[in-house]
PDB file of C-alpha atoms in Angstrom:
ATOM      1  CA  MET A 193     -23.509   8.800  65.093  1.00 93.00           C
ATOM      2  CA  ILE A 194     -23.726   5.024  66.813  1.00 96.00           C
ATOM      3  CA  ILE A 195     -21.269   2.329  65.293  1.00 96.00           C
ATOM      4  CA  LEU A 196     -21.819  -1.375  65.535  1.00 97.00           C
ATOM      5  CA  GLY A 197     -19.550  -3.418  64.795  1.00 97.00           C
ATOM      6  CA  LEU A 198     -20.353  -6.967  63.020  1.00 98.00           C
ATOM      7  CA  THR A 199     -18.304  -9.879  62.953  1.00 97.00           C
ATOM      8  CA  GLY A 200     -18.051 -13.868  62.749  1.00 96.00           C
ATOM      9  CA  SER A 201     -16.011 -16.621  61.716  1.00 95.00           C
ATOM     10  CA  ILE A 202     -16.224 -18.069  58.249  1.00 94.00           C
ATOM     11  CA  GLY A 203     -19.820 -19.778  57.101  1.00 95.00           C
ATOM     12  CA  MET A 204     -21.432 -18.212  60.744  1.00 96.00           C
ATOM     13  CA  GLY A 205     -23.965 -16.409  58.222  1.00 95.00           C
ATOM     14  CA  LYS A 206     -22.591 -12.883  58.668  1.00 95.00           C
ATOM     15  CA  SER A 207     -23.341 -11.573  54.940  1.00 94.00           C
ATOM     16  CA  THR A 208     -27.445 -12.851  55.480  1.00 96.00           C
ATOM     17  CA  THR A 209     -27.485 -11.009  58.464  1.00 97.00           C
ATOM     18  CA  ALA A 210     -25.500  -7.655  57.240  1.00 97.00           C
ATOM     19  CA  ALA A 211     -28.446  -7.621  54.951  1.00 97.00           C
ATOM     20  CA  MET A 212     -31.055  -7.788  57.126  1.00 98.00           C
ATOM     21  CA  PHE A 213     -29.839  -4.772  58.738  1.00 98.00           C
ATOM     22  CA  ARG A 214     -29.502  -3.051  55.311  1.00 97.00           C
ATOM     23  CA  GLU A 215     -33.507  -4.337  55.008  1.00 97.00           C
ATOM     24  CA  ALA A 216     -33.866  -2.384  58.110  1.00 97.00           C
ATOM     25  CA  GLY A 217     -32.466   0.893  56.856  1.00 97.00           C
ATOM     26  CA  VAL A 218     -29.245   0.884  58.616  1.00 98.00           C
ATOM     27  CA  PRO A 219     -26.271   1.659  56.430  1.00 98.00           C
ATOM     28  CA  VAL A 220     -23.939  -1.002  56.225  1.00 97.00           C
ATOM     29  CA  TYR A 221     -19.872  -0.853  55.413  1.00 96.00           C
ATOM     30  CA  ASP A 222     -18.929  -4.119  54.179  1.00 95.00           C
ATOM     31  CA  ALA A 223     -15.089  -4.245  54.511  1.00 90.00           C
ATOM     32  CA  ASP A 224     -14.463  -7.554  52.107  1.00 90.00           C
ATOM     33  CA  ALA A 225     -16.419  -5.820  49.483  1.00 91.00           C
ATOM     34  CA  GLN A 226     -14.460  -2.622  49.957  1.00 92.00           C
ATOM     35  CA  VAL A 227     -11.369  -4.833  49.369  1.00 90.00           C
ATOM     36  CA  HIS A 228     -12.570  -6.642  46.413  1.00 92.00           C
ATOM     37  CA  ALA A 229     -13.780  -3.336  44.916  1.00 94.00           C
ATOM     38  CA  SER A 230     -10.393  -1.566  45.373  1.00 96.00           C
ATOM     39  CA  TYR A 231      -8.511  -4.552  43.458  1.00 96.00           C
ATOM     40  CA  ALA A 232     -10.712  -4.715  40.772  1.00 96.00           C
ATOM     41  CA  LYS A 233     -10.107  -3.567  37.474  1.00 95.00           C
ATOM     42  CA  GLY A 234      -9.909   0.562  37.756  1.00 93.00           C
ATOM     43  CA  GLY A 235     -10.213   0.015  41.703  1.00 95.00           C
ATOM     44  CA  ALA A 236      -8.083   2.321  44.012  1.00 95.00           C
ATOM     45  CA  CYS A 237      -5.713  -0.259  44.825  1.00 96.00           C
ATOM     46  CA  VAL A 238      -4.507  -1.850  41.222  1.00 96.00           C
ATOM     47  CA  GLY A 239      -2.113   0.646  40.925  1.00 96.00           C
ATOM     48  CA  PRO A 240      -0.074   0.792  44.197  1.00 96.00           C
ATOM     49  CA  VAL A 241      -0.287  -2.662  44.894  1.00 96.00           C
ATOM     50  CA  GLY A 242       1.150  -3.405  41.060  1.00 95.00           C
ATOM     51  CA  GLU A 243       4.071  -1.014  41.782  1.00 95.00           C
ATOM     52  CA  ALA A 244       4.619  -2.498  45.378  1.00 95.00           C
ATOM     53  CA  PHE A 245       4.367  -6.030  43.877  1.00 95.00           C
ATOM     54  CA  PRO A 246       5.364  -6.189  40.512  1.00 95.00           C
ATOM     55  CA  GLY A 247       3.663  -9.074  38.640  1.00 94.00           C
ATOM     56  CA  VAL A 248       0.364  -9.189  40.791  1.00 95.00           C
ATOM     57  CA  VAL A 249      -2.038  -7.374  38.268  1.00 96.00           C
ATOM     58  CA  LYS A 250      -3.384  -9.132  35.436  1.00 94.00           C
ATOM     59  CA  ASP A 251      -5.953  -7.697  32.660  1.00 94.00           C
ATOM     60  CA  GLY A 252      -6.112  -4.348  35.133  1.00 95.00           C
ATOM     61  CA  ALA A 253      -6.586  -5.701  38.470  1.00 96.00           C
ATOM     62  CA  VAL A 254      -5.063  -7.306  41.128  1.00 96.00           C
ATOM     63  CA  ASP A 255      -4.910 -11.042  40.994  1.00 95.00           C
ATOM     64  CA  ARG A 256      -5.694 -12.245  44.104  1.00 90.00           C
ATOM     65  CA  GLU A 257      -4.079 -15.577  44.248  1.00 90.00           C
ATOM     66  CA  ALA A 258      -0.772 -14.129  42.881  1.00 93.00           C
ATOM     67  CA  LEU A 259      -0.608 -11.670  45.848  1.00 93.00           C
ATOM     68  CA  ARG A 260      -1.305 -14.282  48.354  1.00 87.00           C
ATOM     69  CA  GLN A 261       1.765 -16.226  46.986  1.00 89.00           C
ATOM     70  CA  ALA A 262       3.673 -12.863  47.195  1.00 92.00           C
ATOM     71  CA  VAL A 263       3.062 -12.226  51.112  1.00 89.00           C
ATOM     72  CA  LEU A 264       2.647 -15.939  51.948  1.00 82.00           C
ATOM     73  CA  GLY A 265       4.946 -16.448  55.040  1.00 82.00           C
ATOM     74  CA  LYS A 266       6.456 -13.327  54.671  1.00 87.00           C
ATOM     75  CA  PRO A 267       5.586 -10.971  57.460  1.00 86.00           C
ATOM     76  CA  GLU A 268       7.335  -8.009  56.054  1.00 92.00           C
ATOM     77  CA  GLU A 269       5.782  -8.141  52.721  1.00 91.00           C
ATOM     78  CA  LEU A 270       2.554  -8.584  54.271  1.00 88.00           C
ATOM     79  CA  LYS A 271       3.296  -5.158  56.454  1.00 90.00           C
ATOM     80  CA  ARG A 272       4.318  -3.754  52.939  1.00 92.00           C
ATOM     81  CA  LEU A 273       1.024  -4.885  51.480  1.00 92.00           C
ATOM     82  CA  ASN A 274      -0.841  -3.570  54.579  1.00 89.00           C
ATOM     83  CA  SER A 275       0.787  -0.142  54.628  1.00 93.00           C
ATOM     84  CA  VAL A 276      -0.358   0.564  51.027  1.00 94.00           C
ATOM     85  CA  VAL A 277      -4.041  -1.040  51.385  1.00 92.00           C
ATOM     86  CA  HIS A 278      -4.713   0.283  54.750  1.00 89.00           C
ATOM     87  CA  PRO A 279      -4.826   4.344  54.097  1.00 92.00           C
ATOM     88  CA  ILE A 280      -6.858   3.610  50.725  1.00 93.00           C
ATOM     89  CA  ILE A 281      -9.347   1.436  52.534  1.00 91.00           C
ATOM     90  CA  GLY A 282      -9.612   3.739  55.488  1.00 89.00           C
ATOM     91  CA  ALA A 283     -10.340   6.806  52.854  1.00 93.00           C
ATOM     92  CA  MET A 284     -13.419   4.338  51.461  1.00 92.00           C
ATOM     93  CA  ARG A 285     -14.715   3.918  55.172  1.00 92.00           C
ATOM     94  CA  THR A 286     -14.393   7.620  55.484  1.00 94.00           C
ATOM     95  CA  HIS A 287     -16.445   8.210  52.555  1.00 94.00           C
ATOM     96  CA  PHE A 288     -19.181   5.946  54.087  1.00 95.00           C
ATOM     97  CA  PHE A 289     -19.480   7.910  57.191  1.00 95.00           C
ATOM     98  CA  ALA A 290     -19.629  11.133  55.246  1.00 96.00           C
ATOM     99  CA  ASP A 291     -22.673   9.706  52.971  1.00 96.00           C
ATOM    100  CA  ALA A 292     -24.573   7.909  55.887  1.00 97.00           C
ATOM    101  CA  GLN A 293     -24.126  11.153  57.947  1.00 95.00           C
ATOM    102  CA  ALA A 294     -25.352  12.990  55.090  1.00 96.00           C
ATOM    103  CA  GLY A 295     -28.404  10.775  54.519  1.00 96.00           C
ATOM    104  CA  GLY A 296     -29.165  11.299  58.368  1.00 96.00           C
ATOM    105  CA  ALA A 297     -28.169   8.061  59.540  1.00 97.00           C
ATOM    106  CA  ASP A 298     -27.939   7.757  63.654  1.00 97.00           C
ATOM    107  CA  LEU A 299     -26.877   4.362  63.080  1.00 97.00           C
ATOM    108  CA  VAL A 300     -24.340   2.422  61.275  1.00 98.00           C
ATOM    109  CA  VAL A 301     -23.310  -1.103  60.694  1.00 98.00           C
ATOM    110  CA  LEU A 302     -19.782  -1.712  60.029  1.00 97.00           C
ATOM    111  CA  ASP A 303     -19.191  -5.419  58.717  1.00 96.00           C
ATOM    112  CA  ILE A 304     -15.237  -6.530  59.217  1.00 93.00           C
ATOM    113  CA  PRO A 305     -14.751 -10.029  59.167  1.00 90.00           C
ATOM    114  CA  LEU A 306     -11.553 -10.121  61.211  1.00 88.00           C
ATOM    115  CA  LEU A 307     -12.769  -7.047  63.638  1.00 93.00           C
ATOM    116  CA  PHE A 308     -11.251  -8.946  66.758  1.00 92.00           C
ATOM    117  CA  GLU A 309      -8.192 -10.287  64.951  1.00 88.00           C
ATOM    118  CA  GLY A 310      -7.167  -6.596  64.225  1.00 84.00           C
ATOM    119  CA  GLY A 311      -8.292  -4.638  67.592  1.00 88.00           C
ATOM    120  CA  GLY A 312     -11.020  -2.926  65.203  1.00 89.00           C
ATOM    121  CA  GLU A 313     -13.725  -3.589  68.541  1.00 92.00           C
ATOM    122  CA  ARG A 314     -12.090  -0.524  70.018  1.00 89.00           C
ATOM    123  CA  GLY A 315     -13.756   2.035  67.612  1.00 89.00           C
ATOM    124  CA  MET A 316     -16.955   0.547  68.026  1.00 95.00           C
ATOM    125  CA  ASP A 317     -20.087   1.281  70.579  1.00 95.00           C
ATOM    126  CA  ALA A 318     -20.898  -2.381  70.490  1.00 97.00           C
ATOM    127  CA  VAL A 319     -20.131  -5.421  68.704  1.00 97.00           C
ATOM    128  CA  ALA A 320     -22.294  -8.007  67.528  1.00 98.00           C
ATOM    129  CA  VAL A 321     -21.006 -11.778  66.736  1.00 98.00           C
ATOM    130  CA  VAL A 322     -22.854 -13.895  64.254  1.00 98.00           C
ATOM    131  CA  THR A 323     -22.491 -17.668  65.146  1.00 97.00           C
ATOM    132  CA  ALA A 324     -23.850 -20.942  64.852  1.00 96.00           C
ATOM    133  CA  SER A 325     -23.263 -24.416  65.565  1.00 96.00           C
ATOM    134  CA  ALA A 326     -19.730 -25.915  64.496  1.00 95.00           C
ATOM    135  CA  GLU A 327     -21.760 -28.523  62.609  1.00 96.00           C
ATOM    136  CA  VAL A 328     -23.591 -26.135  60.914  1.00 96.00           C
ATOM    137  CA  GLN A 329     -20.536 -23.695  59.766  1.00 96.00           C
ATOM    138  CA  ARG A 330     -18.817 -26.916  58.473  1.00 96.00           C
ATOM    139  CA  ALA A 331     -21.864 -27.907  56.385  1.00 95.00           C
ATOM    140  CA  ARG A 332     -22.064 -24.430  55.178  1.00 96.00           C
ATOM    141  CA  VAL A 333     -18.616 -23.913  54.388  1.00 96.00           C
ATOM    142  CA  LEU A 334     -17.998 -26.960  52.873  1.00 96.00           C
ATOM    143  CA  GLN A 335     -20.908 -26.438  50.298  1.00 95.00           C
ATOM    144  CA  ARG A 336     -18.869 -23.509  48.994  1.00 93.00           C
ATOM    145  CA  GLU A 337     -17.249 -23.957  45.452  1.00 92.00           C
ATOM    146  CA  GLY A 338     -13.877 -24.899  45.419  1.00 90.00           C
ATOM    147  CA  MET A 339     -13.717 -25.378  49.259  1.00 93.00           C
ATOM    148  CA  THR A 340     -12.044 -28.197  50.734  1.00 93.00           C
ATOM    149  CA  PRO A 341     -11.885 -29.794  54.439  1.00 93.00           C
ATOM    150  CA  GLU A 342      -8.169 -28.876  54.695  1.00 92.00           C
ATOM    151  CA  ARG A 343      -8.581 -25.432  53.317  1.00 89.00           C
ATOM    152  CA  PHE A 344     -11.747 -24.751  55.787  1.00 93.00           C
ATOM    153  CA  GLU A 345      -9.359 -25.860  58.643  1.00 91.00           C
ATOM    154  CA  ALA A 346      -6.759 -23.493  57.657  1.00 87.00           C
ATOM    155  CA  ILE A 347      -9.011 -20.625  57.068  1.00 89.00           C
ATOM    156  CA  LEU A 348     -10.032 -21.432  61.132  1.00 90.00           C
ATOM    157  CA  ALA A 349      -6.826 -21.546  62.025  1.00 86.00           C
ATOM    158  CA  HIS A 350      -6.568 -17.908  60.974  1.00 84.00           C
ATOM    159  CA  GLN A 351      -9.822 -16.716  63.023  1.00 89.00           C
ATOM    160  CA  MET A 352     -10.280 -16.315  66.439  1.00 93.00           C
ATOM    161  CA  PRO A 353     -12.045 -19.275  67.928  1.00 95.00           C
ATOM    162  CA  ASP A 354     -16.163 -18.502  67.949  1.00 96.00           C
ATOM    163  CA  ALA A 355     -16.310 -19.363  71.629  1.00 96.00           C
ATOM    164  CA  GLU A 356     -13.768 -16.547  72.401  1.00 96.00           C
ATOM    165  CA  LYS A 357     -15.813 -14.018  69.947  1.00 96.00           C
ATOM    166  CA  ARG A 358     -18.822 -14.696  71.536  1.00 96.00           C
ATOM    167  CA  ALA A 359     -17.605 -13.986  74.934  1.00 95.00           C
ATOM    168  CA  ARG A 360     -16.210 -10.447  73.630  1.00 95.00           C
ATOM    169  CA  ALA A 361     -19.437  -9.591  71.984  1.00 96.00           C
ATOM    170  CA  ASP A 362     -22.171  -7.339  73.746  1.00 96.00           C
ATOM    171  CA  PHE A 363     -24.821  -9.088  71.128  1.00 97.00           C
ATOM    172  CA  VAL A 364     -24.791 -12.712  69.786  1.00 97.00           C
ATOM    173  CA  ILE A 365     -26.873 -13.396  66.700  1.00 98.00           C
ATOM    174  CA  ASP A 366     -27.452 -17.128  66.235  1.00 96.00           C
ATOM    175  CA  THR A 367     -28.169 -18.035  62.818  1.00 96.00           C
ATOM    176  CA  GLY A 368     -28.635 -21.757  63.074  1.00 94.00           C
ATOM    177  CA  GLU A 369     -32.340 -21.771  63.565  1.00 92.00           C
ATOM    178  CA  GLY A 370     -33.612 -20.233  60.357  1.00 92.00           C
ATOM    179  CA  LEU A 371     -33.826 -16.607  58.980  1.00 95.00           C
ATOM    180  CA  GLU A 372     -37.030 -15.248  60.884  1.00 96.00           C
ATOM    181  CA  PRO A 373     -35.284 -15.396  64.139  1.00 97.00           C
ATOM    182  CA  VAL A 374     -32.174 -13.943  62.968  1.00 97.00           C
ATOM    183  CA  ARG A 375     -34.599 -10.749  61.690  1.00 97.00           C
ATOM    184  CA  ARG A 376     -36.119 -10.606  65.278  1.00 97.00           C
ATOM    185  CA  GLN A 377     -32.618 -10.442  66.759  1.00 97.00           C
ATOM    186  CA  VAL A 378     -31.557  -7.838  64.339  1.00 98.00           C
ATOM    187  CA  ALA A 379     -34.304  -5.789  65.127  1.00 98.00           C
ATOM    188  CA  GLU A 380     -34.210  -5.702  68.767  1.00 98.00           C
ATOM    189  CA  ILE A 381     -30.370  -5.245  68.398  1.00 98.00           C
ATOM    190  CA  ILE A 382     -31.529  -1.819  66.785  1.00 98.00           C
ATOM    191  CA  ALA A 383     -33.845  -0.914  69.216  1.00 98.00           C
ATOM    192  CA  VAL A 384     -31.168  -1.333  72.096  1.00 97.00           C
ATOM    193  CA  MET A 385     -28.564   0.449  69.964  1.00 97.00           C
ATOM    194  CA  ARG A 386     -31.033   3.508  69.375  1.00 96.00           C
ATOM    195  CA  ASP A 387     -32.107   3.576  73.086  1.00 96.00           C
ATOM    196  CA  PRO A 388     -29.415   5.277  75.251  1.00 93.00           C
ATOM    197  CA  GLN A 389     -30.438   3.392  78.328  1.00 94.00           C
ATOM    198  CA  ARG A 390     -30.275   0.216  76.843  1.00 94.00           C
ATOM    199  CA  ARG A 391     -27.234   0.508  74.635  1.00 94.00           C
ATOM    200  CA  PRO A 392     -24.138  -1.193  76.126  1.00 92.00           C
ATOM    201  CA  LYS A 393     -21.125   0.554  77.541  1.00 85.00           C
ATOM    202  CA  ARG A 394     -18.163   0.018  75.767  1.00 75.00           C
ATOM    203  CA  ASP A 395     -14.585   1.441  76.025  1.00 67.00           C
ATOM    204  CA  LYS A 396     -13.527   3.055  73.079  1.00 56.00           C
ATOM    205  CA  THR A 397     -10.204   4.249  74.519  1.00 51.00           C
ATOM    206  CA  PRO A 398      -7.408   3.118  72.049  1.00 46.00           C
ATOM    207  CA  ALA A 399      -5.031   0.209  72.893  1.00 45.00           C
TER     208      ALA A 399
END
């Protein structure tokens, strides 16, 4: 099975782009959605996270703000959280691959916001980075409810710069010119990924 990593900084249009891959019939694994689901009431992470961090579970779900405060500025606590959550999310990804294979998929997309930051690109056959101009990005993000310029800058500080992501990508998807150009780019990437002669050759050796 061919694996395409999809990533991009906040406000670049990654979710919209991922939806276009789905519309084209390519299974998409949404890492953020899996984490949200696992933290929701009845989610797989609620019990283990609640045991590791007493007080962060409220009304049967992980309170993300309480959890953030529990690990903010505490590297050891963050490491402990990751040790609890990562195996659970890993199992969800395994189920995704099994379902995609059972459905006859030859290509899947892994939508992972911090793909490069976490070194996950090593497991991909290719990586597509979603981008837009800094002006478009800022305008999109500041339209979000509860977002402030200060919070936006804080989020950017924890993400690899867009220019570096683009330099490391096999494909760059520009979302700044409207939906149809993005849809055309997605179709072309799917065609390239399914063509052994055109598919990028990426080193998948573990770091």
